[in-house]
PDB file of C-alpha atoms in Angstrom:
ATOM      1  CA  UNK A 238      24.101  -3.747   9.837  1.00  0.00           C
ATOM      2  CA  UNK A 239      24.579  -5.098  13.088  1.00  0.00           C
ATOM      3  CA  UNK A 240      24.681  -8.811  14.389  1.00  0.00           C
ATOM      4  CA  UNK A 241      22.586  -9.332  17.279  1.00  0.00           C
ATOM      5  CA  UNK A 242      23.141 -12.736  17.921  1.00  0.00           C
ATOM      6  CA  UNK A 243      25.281 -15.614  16.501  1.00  0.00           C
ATOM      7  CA  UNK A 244      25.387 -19.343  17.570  1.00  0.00           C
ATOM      8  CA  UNK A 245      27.350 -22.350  16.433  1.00  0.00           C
ATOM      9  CA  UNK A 246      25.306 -24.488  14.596  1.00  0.00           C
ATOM     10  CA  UNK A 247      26.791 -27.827  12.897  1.00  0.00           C
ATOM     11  CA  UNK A 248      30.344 -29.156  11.886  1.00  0.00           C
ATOM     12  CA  UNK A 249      31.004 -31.906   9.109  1.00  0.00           C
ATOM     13  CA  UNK A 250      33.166 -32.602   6.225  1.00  0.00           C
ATOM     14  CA  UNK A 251      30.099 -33.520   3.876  1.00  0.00           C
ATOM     15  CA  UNK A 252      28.885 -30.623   2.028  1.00  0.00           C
ATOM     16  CA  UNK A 253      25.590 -32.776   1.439  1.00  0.00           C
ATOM     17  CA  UNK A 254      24.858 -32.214   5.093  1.00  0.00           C
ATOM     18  CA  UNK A 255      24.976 -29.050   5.316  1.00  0.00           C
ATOM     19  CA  UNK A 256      22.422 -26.739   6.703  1.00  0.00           C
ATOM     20  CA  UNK A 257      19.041 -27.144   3.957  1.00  0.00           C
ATOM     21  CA  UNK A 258      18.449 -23.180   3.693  1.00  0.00           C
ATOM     22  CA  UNK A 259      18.084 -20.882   1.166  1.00  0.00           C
ATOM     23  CA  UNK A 260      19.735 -17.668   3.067  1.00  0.00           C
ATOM     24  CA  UNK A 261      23.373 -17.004   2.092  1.00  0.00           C
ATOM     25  CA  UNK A 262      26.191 -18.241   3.229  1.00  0.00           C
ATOM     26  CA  UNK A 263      29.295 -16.030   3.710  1.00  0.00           C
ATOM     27  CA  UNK A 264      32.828 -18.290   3.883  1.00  0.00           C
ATOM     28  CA  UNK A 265      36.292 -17.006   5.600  1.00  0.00           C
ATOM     29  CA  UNK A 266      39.154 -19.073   4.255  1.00  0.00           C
ATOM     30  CA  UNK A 267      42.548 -18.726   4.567  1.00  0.00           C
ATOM     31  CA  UNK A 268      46.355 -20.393   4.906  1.00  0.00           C
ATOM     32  CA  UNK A 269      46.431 -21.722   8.395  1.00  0.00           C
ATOM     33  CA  UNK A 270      47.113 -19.073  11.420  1.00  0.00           C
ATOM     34  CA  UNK A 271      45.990 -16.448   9.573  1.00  0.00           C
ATOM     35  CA  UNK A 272      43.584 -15.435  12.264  1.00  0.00           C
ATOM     36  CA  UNK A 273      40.644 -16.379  11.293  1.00  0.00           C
ATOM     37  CA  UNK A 274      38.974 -17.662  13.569  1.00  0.00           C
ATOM     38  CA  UNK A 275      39.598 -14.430  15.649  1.00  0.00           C
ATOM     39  CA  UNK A 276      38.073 -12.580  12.845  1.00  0.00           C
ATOM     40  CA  UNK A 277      34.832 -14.234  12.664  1.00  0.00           C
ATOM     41  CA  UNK A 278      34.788 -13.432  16.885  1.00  0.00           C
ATOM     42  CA  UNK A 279      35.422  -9.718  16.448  1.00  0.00           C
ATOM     43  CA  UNK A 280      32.887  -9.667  13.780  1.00  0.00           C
ATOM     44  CA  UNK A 281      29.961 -11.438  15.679  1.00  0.00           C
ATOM     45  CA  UNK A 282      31.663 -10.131  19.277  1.00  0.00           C
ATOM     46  CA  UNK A 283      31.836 -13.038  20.821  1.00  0.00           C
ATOM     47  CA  UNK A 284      35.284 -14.169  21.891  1.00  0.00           C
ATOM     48  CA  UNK A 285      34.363 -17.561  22.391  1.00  0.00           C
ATOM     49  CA  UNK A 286      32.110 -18.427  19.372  1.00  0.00           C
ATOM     50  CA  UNK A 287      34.409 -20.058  16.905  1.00  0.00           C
ATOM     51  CA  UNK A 288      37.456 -21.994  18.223  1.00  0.00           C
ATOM     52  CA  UNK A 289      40.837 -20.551  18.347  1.00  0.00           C
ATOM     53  CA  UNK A 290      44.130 -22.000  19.408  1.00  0.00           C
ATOM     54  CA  UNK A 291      48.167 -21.296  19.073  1.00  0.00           C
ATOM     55  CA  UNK A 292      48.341 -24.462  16.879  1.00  0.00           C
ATOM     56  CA  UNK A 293      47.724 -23.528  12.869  1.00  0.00           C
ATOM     57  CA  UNK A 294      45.547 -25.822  11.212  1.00  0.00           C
ATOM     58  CA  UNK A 295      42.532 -26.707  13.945  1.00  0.00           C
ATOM     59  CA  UNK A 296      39.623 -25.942  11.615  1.00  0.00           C
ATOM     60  CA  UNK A 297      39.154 -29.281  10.294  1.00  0.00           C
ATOM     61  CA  UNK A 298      35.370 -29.597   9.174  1.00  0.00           C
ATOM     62  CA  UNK A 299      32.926 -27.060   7.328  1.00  0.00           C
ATOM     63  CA  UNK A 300      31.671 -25.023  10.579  1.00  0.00           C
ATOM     64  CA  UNK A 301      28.240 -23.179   9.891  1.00  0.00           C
ATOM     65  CA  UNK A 302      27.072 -20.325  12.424  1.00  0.00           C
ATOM     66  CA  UNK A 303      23.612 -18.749  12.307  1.00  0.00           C
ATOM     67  CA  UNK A 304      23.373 -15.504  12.307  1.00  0.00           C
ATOM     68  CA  UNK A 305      20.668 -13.187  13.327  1.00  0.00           C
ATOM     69  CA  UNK A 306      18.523 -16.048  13.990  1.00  0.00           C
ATOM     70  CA  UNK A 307      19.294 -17.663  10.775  1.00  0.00           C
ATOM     71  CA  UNK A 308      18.730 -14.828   8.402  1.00  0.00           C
ATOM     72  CA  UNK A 309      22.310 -15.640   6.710  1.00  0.00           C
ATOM     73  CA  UNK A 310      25.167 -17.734   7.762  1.00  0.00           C
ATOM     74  CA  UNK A 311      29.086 -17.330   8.913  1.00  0.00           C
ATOM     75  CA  UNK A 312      30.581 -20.539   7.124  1.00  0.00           C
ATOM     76  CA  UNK A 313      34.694 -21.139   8.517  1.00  0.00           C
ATOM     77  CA  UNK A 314      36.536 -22.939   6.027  1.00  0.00           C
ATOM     78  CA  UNK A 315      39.749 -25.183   7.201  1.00  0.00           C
ATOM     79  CA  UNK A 316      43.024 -23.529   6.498  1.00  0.00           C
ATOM     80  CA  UNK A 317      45.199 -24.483   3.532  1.00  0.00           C
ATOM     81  CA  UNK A 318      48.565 -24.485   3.098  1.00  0.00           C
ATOM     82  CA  UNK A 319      49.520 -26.199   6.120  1.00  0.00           C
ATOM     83  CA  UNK A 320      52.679 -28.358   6.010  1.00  0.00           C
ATOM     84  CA  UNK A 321      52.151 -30.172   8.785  1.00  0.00           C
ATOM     85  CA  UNK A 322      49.488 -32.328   7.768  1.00  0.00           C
ATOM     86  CA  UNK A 323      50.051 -35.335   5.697  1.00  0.00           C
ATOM     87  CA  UNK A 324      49.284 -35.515   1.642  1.00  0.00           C
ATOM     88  CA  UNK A 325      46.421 -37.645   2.247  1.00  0.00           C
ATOM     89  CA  UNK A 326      45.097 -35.273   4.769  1.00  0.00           C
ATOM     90  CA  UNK A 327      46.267 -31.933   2.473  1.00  0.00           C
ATOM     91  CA  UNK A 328      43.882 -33.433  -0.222  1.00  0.00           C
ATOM     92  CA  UNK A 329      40.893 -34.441   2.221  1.00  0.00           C
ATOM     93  CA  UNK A 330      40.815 -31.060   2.975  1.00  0.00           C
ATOM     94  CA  UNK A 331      41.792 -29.741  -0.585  1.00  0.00           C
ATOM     95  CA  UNK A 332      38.434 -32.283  -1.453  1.00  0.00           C
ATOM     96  CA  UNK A 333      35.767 -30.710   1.494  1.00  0.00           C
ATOM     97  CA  UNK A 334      36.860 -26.538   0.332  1.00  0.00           C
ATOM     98  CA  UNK A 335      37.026 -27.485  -3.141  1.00  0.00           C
ATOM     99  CA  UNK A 336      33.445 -29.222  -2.907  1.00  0.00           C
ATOM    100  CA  UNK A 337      32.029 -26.523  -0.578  1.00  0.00           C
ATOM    101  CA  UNK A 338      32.909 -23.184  -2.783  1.00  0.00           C
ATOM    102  CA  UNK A 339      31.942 -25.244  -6.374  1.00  0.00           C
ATOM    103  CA  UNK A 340      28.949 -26.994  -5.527  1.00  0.00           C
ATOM    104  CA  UNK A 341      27.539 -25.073  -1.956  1.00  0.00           C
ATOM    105  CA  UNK A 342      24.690 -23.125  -4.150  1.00  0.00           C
ATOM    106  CA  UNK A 343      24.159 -21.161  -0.712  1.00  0.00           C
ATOM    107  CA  UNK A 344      27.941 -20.134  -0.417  1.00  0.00           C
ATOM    108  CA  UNK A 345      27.658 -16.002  -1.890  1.00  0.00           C
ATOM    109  CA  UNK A 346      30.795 -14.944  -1.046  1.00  0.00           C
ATOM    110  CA  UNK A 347      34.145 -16.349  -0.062  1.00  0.00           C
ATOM    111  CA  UNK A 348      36.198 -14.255   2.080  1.00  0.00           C
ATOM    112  CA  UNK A 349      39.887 -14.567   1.226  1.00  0.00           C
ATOM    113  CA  UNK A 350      42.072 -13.591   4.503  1.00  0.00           C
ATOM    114  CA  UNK A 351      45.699 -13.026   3.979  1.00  0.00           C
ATOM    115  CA  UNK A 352      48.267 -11.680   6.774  1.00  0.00           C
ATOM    116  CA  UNK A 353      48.799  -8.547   6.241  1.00  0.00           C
ATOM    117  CA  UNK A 354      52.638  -8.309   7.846  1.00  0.00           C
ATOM    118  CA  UNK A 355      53.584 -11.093   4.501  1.00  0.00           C
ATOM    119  CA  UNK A 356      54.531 -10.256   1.124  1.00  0.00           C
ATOM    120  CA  UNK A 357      52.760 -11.636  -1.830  1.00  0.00           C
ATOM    121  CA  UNK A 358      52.581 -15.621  -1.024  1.00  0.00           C
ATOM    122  CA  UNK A 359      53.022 -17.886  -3.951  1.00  0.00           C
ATOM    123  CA  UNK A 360      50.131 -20.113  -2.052  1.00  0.00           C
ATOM    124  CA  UNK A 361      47.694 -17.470  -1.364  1.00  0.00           C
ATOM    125  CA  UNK A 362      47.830 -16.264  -5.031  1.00  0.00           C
ATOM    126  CA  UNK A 363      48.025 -19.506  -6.739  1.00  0.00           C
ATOM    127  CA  UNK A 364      44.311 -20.004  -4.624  1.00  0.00           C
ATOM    128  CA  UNK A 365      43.127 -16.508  -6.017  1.00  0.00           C
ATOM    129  CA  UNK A 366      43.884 -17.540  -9.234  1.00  0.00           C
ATOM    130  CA  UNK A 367      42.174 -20.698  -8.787  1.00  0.00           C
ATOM    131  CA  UNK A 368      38.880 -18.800  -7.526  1.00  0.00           C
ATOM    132  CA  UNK A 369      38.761 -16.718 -10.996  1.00  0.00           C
ATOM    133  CA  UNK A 370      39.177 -19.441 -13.323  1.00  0.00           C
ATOM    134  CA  UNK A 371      36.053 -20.924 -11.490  1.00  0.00           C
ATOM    135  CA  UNK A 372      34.627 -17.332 -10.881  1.00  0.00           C
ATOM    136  CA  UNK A 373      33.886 -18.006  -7.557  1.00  0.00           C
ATOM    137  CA  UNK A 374      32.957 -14.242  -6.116  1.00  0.00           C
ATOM    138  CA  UNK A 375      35.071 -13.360  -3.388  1.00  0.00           C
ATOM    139  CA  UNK A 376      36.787 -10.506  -1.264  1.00  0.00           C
ATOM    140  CA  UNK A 377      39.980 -10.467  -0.110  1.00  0.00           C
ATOM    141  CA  UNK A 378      40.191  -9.868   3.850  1.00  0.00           C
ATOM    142  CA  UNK A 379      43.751  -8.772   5.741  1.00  0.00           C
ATOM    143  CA  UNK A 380      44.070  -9.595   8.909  1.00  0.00           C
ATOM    144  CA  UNK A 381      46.465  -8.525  11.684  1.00  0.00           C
ATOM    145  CA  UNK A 382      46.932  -4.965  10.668  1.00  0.00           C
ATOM    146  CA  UNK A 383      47.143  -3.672  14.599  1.00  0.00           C
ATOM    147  CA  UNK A 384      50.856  -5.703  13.996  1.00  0.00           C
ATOM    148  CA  UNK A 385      51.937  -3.121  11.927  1.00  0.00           C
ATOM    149  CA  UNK A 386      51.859   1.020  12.118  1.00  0.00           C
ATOM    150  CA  UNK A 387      49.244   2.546   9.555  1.00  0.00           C
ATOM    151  CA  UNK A 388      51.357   3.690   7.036  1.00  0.00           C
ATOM    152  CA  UNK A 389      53.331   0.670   7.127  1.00  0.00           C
ATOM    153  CA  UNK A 390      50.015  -1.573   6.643  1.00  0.00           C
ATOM    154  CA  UNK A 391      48.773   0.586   3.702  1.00  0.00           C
ATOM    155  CA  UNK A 392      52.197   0.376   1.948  1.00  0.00           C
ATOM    156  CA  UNK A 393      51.683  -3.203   2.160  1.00  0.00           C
ATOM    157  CA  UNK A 394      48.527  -3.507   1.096  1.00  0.00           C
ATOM    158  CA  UNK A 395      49.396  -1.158  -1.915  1.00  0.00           C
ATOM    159  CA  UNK A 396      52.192  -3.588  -2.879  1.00  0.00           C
ATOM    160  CA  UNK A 397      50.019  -6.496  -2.942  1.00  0.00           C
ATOM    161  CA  UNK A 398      47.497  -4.723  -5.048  1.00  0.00           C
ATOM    162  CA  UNK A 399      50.203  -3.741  -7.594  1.00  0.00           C
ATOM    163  CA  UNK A 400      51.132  -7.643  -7.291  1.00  0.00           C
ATOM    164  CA  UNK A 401      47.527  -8.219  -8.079  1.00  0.00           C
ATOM    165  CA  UNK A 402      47.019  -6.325 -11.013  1.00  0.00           C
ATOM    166  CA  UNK A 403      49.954  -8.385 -12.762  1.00  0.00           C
ATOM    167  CA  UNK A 404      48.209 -10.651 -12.743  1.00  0.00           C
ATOM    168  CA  UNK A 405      44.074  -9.356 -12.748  1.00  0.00           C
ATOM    169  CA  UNK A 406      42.889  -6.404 -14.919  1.00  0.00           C
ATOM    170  CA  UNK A 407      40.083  -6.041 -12.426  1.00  0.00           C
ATOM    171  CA  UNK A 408      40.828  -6.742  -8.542  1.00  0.00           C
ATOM    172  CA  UNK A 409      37.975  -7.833  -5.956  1.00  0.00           C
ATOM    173  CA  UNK A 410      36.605  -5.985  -2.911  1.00  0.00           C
ATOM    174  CA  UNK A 411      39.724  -5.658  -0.283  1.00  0.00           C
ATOM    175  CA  UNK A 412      39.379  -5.020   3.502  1.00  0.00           C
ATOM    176  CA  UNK A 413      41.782  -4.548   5.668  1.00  0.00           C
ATOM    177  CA  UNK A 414      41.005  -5.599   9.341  1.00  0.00           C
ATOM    178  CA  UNK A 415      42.437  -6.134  13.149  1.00  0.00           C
ATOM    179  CA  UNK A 416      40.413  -8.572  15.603  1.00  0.00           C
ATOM    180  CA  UNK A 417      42.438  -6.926  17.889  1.00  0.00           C
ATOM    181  CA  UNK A 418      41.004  -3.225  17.313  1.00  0.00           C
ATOM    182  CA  UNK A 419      37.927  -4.429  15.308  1.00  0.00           C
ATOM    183  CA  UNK A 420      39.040  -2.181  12.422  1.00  0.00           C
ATOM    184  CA  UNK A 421      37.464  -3.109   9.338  1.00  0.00           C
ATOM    185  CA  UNK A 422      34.392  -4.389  11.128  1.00  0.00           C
ATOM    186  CA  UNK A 423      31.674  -2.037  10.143  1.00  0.00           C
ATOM    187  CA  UNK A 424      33.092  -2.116   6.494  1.00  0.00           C
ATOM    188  CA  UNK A 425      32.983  -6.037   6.057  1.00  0.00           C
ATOM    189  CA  UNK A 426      29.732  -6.092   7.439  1.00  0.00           C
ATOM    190  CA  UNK A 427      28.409  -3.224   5.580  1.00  0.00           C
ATOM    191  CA  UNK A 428      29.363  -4.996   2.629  1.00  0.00           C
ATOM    192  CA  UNK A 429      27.814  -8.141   3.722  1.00  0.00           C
ATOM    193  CA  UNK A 430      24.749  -6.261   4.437  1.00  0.00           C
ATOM    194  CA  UNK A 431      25.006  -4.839   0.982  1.00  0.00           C
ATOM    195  CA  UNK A 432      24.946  -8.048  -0.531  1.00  0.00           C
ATOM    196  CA  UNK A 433      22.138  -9.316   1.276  1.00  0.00           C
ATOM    197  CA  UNK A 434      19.733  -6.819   0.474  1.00  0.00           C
ATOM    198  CA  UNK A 435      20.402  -7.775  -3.592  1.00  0.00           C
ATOM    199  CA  UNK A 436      19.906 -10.935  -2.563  1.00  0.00           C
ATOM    200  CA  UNK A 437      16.960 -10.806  -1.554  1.00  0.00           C
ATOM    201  CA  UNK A 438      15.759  -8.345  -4.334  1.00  0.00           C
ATOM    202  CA  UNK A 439      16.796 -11.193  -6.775  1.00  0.00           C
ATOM    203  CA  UNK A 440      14.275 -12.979  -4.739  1.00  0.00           C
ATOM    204  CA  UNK A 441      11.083 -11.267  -4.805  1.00  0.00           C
ATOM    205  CA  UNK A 442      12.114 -10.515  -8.431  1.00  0.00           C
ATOM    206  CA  UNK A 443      12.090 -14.364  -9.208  1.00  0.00           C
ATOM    207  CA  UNK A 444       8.408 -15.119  -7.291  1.00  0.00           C
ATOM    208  CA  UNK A 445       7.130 -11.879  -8.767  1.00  0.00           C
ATOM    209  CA  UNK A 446       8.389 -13.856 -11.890  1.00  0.00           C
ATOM    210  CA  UNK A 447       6.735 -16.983 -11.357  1.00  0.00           C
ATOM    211  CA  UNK A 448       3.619 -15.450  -9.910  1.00  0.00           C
ATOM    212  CA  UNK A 449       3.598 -13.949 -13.740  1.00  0.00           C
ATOM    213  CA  UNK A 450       4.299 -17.122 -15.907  1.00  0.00           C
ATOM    214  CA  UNK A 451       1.570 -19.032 -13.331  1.00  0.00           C
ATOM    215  CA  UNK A 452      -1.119 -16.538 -14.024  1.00  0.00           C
ATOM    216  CA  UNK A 453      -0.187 -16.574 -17.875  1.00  0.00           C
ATOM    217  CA  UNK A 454      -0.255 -20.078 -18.014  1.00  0.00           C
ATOM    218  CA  UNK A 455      -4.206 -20.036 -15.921  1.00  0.00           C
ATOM    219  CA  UNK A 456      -5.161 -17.594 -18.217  1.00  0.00           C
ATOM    220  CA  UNK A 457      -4.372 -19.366 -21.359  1.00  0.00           C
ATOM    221  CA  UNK A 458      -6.222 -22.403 -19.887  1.00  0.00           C
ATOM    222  CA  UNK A 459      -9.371 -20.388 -19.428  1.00  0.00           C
ATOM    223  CA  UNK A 460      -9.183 -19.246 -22.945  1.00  0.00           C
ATOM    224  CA  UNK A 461      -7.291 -21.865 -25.271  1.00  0.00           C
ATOM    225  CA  UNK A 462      -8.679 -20.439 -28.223  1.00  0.00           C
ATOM    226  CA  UNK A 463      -6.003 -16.950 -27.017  1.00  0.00           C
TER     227      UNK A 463
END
């Protein structure tokens, strides 16, 4: 699959005003600085489509991005774990991505990014756990692998997935990407791709469904004697 055009489309902390659609909605979360905001730019290849800065923690609001002329949509999270925000900011924020992934009926899958230079973070895997309790589908994304050599990146990777599996019998889809070298991007949106095309044979599936019970129901109205 290939994104031929992406465009910023509304910001808000309110999950009830989000966009009124019935296309999925793909989310990138992750702690703050993690690079994503440079991810979602190497996957739509646009360097200037969703805000990035030096400072950790500038996503502050639910940011939806149409893709493809609305066929699905690129949802950026704010970052968690960031220290430098108050409590009663730390929970507003804990409130709008808590609300968004449990009650966003749009929202198909959450992408998980974690730095791939870091060892297992008691943050990051206190969220993951968090995720399956609510069995919220998700991937898990890392990010900044051009920062380390190959072999170095897949040893890490390896040692988080042994982390994992302490912990999960079954671990989700993982990716490993650079925004720099826009490795991984064909994968995530293959995968993305992937997902849509269930989608929307869960779709005709349900108005072939409904086509069914309606004509059932006509028929039995024609002949109530049946």
């Amino acid at each position: 699959m290939e994104i031929k055009n992406a465009k910023y489309l509304i910001s808000n902390a309110d999950v009830k005003k989000c966009p009124d659609t019935d296309v999925p909605e793909y989310a990138f979360i992750g702690r703050s600085n993690v690079g994503k905001s440079s991810l979602i730019n190497m996957l739509c290849r646009n360097k200037s489509l969703a805000k990035t800065s030096q400072k950790p923690g500038k996503t502050l609001l639910i940011n939806h991005f149409s893709i493809n002329n609305g066929e699905w949509y690129i949802v950026d999270l704010p970052g968690y774990g960031y220290a430098a925000r108050g409590k009663s900011q730390r929970e507003e924020f804990g409130r709008i991505i808590e609300t968004y992934i449990l009650h966003r009926r749009q929202m198909t899958c959450l992408f998980v990014l974690i730095d791939i230079r870091h060892d297992p973070q008691k943050i990051d895997c206190e969220f993951l756990d968090w995720l399956g309790e609510h069995e919220v589908p998700f991937a898990i994304v890392f990010t900044k692998a051009d920062k380390l050599g190959p072999n170095a990146a897949l040893r890490n990777v390896e040692a988080y997935k042994r982390f994992l599996h302490l912990h999960w019998e079954e671990l989700p889809p993982i990716f490993i990407t650079s925004s720099e070298k826009a490795r991984g991007r064909e994968e995530l949106l293959d995968y993305i791709d992937k997902i849509n095309r269930e989608v929307r044979e869960s779709q005709k599936e349900e108005v072939k469904a409904e086509a069914e019970t309606a004509e059932d129901a006509g028929a039995k109205k024609e002949n109530p004697s049946d």
